[in-house]
Short mmCIF file of N, CA, C and O in Angstrom, two decimals:
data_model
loop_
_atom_site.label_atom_id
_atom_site.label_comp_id
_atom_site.label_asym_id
_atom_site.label_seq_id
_atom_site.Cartn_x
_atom_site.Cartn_y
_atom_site.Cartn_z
N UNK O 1 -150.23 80.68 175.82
CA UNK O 1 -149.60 80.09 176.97
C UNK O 1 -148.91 81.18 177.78
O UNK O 1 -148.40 82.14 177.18
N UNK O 2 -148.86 81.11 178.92
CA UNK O 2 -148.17 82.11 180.17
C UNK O 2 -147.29 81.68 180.69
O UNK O 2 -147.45 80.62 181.29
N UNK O 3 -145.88 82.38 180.67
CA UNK O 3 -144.83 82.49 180.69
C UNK O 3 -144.95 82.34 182.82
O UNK O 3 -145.67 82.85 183.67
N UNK O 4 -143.95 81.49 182.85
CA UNK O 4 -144.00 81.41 184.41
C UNK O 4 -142.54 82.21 184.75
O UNK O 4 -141.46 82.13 184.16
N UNK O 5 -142.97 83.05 186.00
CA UNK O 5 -141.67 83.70 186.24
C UNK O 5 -141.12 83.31 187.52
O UNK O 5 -141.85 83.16 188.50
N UNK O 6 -139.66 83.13 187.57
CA UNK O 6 -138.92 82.22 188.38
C UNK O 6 -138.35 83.00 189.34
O UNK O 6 -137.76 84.02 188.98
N UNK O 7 -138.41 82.74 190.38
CA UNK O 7 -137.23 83.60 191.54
C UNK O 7 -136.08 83.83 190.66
O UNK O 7 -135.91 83.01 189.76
N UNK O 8 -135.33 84.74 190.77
CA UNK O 8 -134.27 85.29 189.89
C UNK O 8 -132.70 84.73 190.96
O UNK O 8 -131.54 84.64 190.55
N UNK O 9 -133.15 84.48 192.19
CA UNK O 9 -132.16 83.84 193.40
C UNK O 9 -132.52 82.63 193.56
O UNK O 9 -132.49 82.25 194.73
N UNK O 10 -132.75 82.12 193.02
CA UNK O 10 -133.00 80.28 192.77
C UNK O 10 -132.36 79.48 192.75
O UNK O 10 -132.64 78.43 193.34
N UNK O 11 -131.11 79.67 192.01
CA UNK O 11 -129.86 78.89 192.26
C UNK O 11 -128.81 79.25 193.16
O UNK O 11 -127.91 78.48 193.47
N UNK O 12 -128.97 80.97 193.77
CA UNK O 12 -128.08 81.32 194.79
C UNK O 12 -128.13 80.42 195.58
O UNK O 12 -129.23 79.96 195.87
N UNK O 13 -126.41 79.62 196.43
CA UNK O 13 -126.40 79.53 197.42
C UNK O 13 -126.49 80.04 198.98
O UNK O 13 -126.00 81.01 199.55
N UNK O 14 -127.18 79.16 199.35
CA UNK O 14 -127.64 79.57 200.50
C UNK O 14 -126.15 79.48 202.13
O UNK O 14 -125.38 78.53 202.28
N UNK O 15 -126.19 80.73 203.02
CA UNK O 15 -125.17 80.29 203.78
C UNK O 15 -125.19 78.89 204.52
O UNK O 15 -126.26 78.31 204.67
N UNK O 16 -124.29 78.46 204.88
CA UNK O 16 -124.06 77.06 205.64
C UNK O 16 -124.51 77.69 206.86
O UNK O 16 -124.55 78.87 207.21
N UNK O 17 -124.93 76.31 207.57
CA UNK O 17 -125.51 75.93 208.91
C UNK O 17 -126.12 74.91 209.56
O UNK O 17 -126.83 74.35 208.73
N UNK O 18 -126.18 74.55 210.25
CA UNK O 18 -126.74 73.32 211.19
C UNK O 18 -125.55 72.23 210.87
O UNK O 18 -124.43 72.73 210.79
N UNK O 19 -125.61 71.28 210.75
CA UNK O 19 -124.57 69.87 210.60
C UNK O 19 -123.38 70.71 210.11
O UNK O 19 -122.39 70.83 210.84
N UNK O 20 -123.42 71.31 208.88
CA UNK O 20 -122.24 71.47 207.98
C UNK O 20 -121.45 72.70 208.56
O UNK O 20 -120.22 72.71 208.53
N UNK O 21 -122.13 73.67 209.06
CA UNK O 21 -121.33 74.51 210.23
C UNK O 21 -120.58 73.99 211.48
O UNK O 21 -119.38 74.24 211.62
N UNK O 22 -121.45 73.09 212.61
CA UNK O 22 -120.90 72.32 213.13
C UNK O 22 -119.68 71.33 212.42
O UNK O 22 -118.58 71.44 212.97
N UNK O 23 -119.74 70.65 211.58
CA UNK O 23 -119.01 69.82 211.18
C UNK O 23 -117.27 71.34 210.57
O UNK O 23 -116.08 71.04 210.57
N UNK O 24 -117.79 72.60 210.23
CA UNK O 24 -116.46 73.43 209.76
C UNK O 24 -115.94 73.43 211.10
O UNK O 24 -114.73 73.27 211.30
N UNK O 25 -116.65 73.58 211.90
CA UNK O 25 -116.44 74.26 213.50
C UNK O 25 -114.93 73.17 214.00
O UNK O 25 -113.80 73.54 214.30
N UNK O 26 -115.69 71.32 213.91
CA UNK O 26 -115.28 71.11 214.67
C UNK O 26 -113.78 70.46 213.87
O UNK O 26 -112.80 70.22 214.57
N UNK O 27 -113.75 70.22 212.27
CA UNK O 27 -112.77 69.73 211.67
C UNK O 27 -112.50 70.44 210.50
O UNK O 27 -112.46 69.95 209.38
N UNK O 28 -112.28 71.81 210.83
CA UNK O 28 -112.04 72.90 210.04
C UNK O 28 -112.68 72.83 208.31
O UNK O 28 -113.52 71.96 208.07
N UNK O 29 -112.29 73.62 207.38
CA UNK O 29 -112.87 73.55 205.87
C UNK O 29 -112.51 72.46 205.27
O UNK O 29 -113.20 72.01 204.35
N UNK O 30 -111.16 71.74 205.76
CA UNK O 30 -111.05 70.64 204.65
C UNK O 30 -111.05 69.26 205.31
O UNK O 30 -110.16 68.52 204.88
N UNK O 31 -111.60 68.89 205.99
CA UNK O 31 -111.73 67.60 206.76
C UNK O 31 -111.04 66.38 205.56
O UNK O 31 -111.26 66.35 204.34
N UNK O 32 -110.21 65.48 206.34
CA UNK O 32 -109.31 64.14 206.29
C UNK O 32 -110.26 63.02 206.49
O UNK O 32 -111.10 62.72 207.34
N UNK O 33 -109.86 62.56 205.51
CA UNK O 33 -110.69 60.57 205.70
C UNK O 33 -110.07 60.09 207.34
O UNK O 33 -110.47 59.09 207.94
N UNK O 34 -108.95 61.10 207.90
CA UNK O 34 -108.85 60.60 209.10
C UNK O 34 -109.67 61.09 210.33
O UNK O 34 -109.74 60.59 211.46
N UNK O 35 -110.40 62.40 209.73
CA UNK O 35 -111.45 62.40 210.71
C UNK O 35 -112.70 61.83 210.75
O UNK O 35 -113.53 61.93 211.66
N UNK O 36 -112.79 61.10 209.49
CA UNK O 36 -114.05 60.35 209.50
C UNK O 36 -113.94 59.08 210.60
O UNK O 36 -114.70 59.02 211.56
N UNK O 37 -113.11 58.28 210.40
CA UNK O 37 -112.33 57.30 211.37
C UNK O 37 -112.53 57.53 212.87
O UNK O 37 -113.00 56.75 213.69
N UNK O 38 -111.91 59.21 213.12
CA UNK O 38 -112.02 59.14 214.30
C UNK O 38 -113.00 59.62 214.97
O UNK O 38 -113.19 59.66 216.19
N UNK O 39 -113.69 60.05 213.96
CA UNK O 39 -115.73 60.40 214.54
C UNK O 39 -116.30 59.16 214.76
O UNK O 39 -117.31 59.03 215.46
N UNK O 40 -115.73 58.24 214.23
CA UNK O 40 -117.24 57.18 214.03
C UNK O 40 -116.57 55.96 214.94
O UNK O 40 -117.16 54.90 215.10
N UNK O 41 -115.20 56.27 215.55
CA UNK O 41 -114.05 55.58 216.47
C UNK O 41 -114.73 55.12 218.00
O UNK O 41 -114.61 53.99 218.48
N UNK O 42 -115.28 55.98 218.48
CA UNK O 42 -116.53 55.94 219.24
C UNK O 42 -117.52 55.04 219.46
O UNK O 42 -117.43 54.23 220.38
N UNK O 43 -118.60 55.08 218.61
CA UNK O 43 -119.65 54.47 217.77
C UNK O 43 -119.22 53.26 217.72
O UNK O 43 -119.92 52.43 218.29
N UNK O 44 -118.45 52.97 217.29
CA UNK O 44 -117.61 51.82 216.41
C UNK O 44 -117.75 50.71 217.72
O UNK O 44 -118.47 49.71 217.82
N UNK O 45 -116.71 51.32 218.73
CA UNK O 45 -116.26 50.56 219.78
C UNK O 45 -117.50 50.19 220.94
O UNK O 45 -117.53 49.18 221.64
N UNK O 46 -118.42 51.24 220.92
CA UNK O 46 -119.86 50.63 221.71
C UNK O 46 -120.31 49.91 220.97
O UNK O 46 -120.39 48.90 221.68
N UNK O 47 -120.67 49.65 220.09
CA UNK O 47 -121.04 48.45 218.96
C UNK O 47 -120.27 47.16 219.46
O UNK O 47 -120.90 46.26 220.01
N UNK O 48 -119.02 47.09 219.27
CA UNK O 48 -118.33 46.10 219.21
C UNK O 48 -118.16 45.38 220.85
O UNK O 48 -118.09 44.20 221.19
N UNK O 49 -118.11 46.59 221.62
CA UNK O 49 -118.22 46.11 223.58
C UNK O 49 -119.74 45.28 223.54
O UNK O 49 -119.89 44.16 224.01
N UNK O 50 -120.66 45.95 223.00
CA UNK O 50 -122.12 45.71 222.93
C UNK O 50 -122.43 44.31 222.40
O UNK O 50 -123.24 43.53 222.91
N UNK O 51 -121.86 44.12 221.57
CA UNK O 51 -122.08 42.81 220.79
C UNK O 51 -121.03 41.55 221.59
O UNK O 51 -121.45 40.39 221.65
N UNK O 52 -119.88 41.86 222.08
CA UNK O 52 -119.03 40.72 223.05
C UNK O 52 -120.17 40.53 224.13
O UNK O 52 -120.63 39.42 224.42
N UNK O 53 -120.63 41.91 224.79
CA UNK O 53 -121.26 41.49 225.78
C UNK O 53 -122.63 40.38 225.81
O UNK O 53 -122.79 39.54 226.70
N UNK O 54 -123.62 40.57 224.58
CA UNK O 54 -124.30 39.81 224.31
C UNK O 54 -124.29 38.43 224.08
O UNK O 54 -125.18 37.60 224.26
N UNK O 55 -122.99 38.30 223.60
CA UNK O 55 -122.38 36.71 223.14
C UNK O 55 -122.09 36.01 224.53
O UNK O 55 -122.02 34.79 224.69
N UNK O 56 -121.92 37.01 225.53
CA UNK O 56 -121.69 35.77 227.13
C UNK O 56 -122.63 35.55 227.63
O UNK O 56 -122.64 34.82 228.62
#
């Protein structure tokens, strides 16, 4: 049987980027359950205008 040989950097992490850079950028390294709130605070409220409006 033949021994398979593995990248030796396989489990190195890789640098951050795309979402999770953006996301250090915009609510620094340790982000608050209160910025989750106020990301999705937004979102939330077009949903909720969106759905009154449909009901008239």
């Amino acid at each position: 049987m033949k021994q398979i040989d593995h990248d030796p950097n396989e489990n190195k992490k890789f640098p951050d980027y795309g979402d999770r850079e953006w996301a250090k950028k915009k609510f620094g390294p340790n982000p608050t359950p209160a910025d989750l709130f106020y990301y999705l605070l937004p979102t939330a409220a077009v949903a909720i205008a969106l759905y009154l409006y449909r009901g008239y």
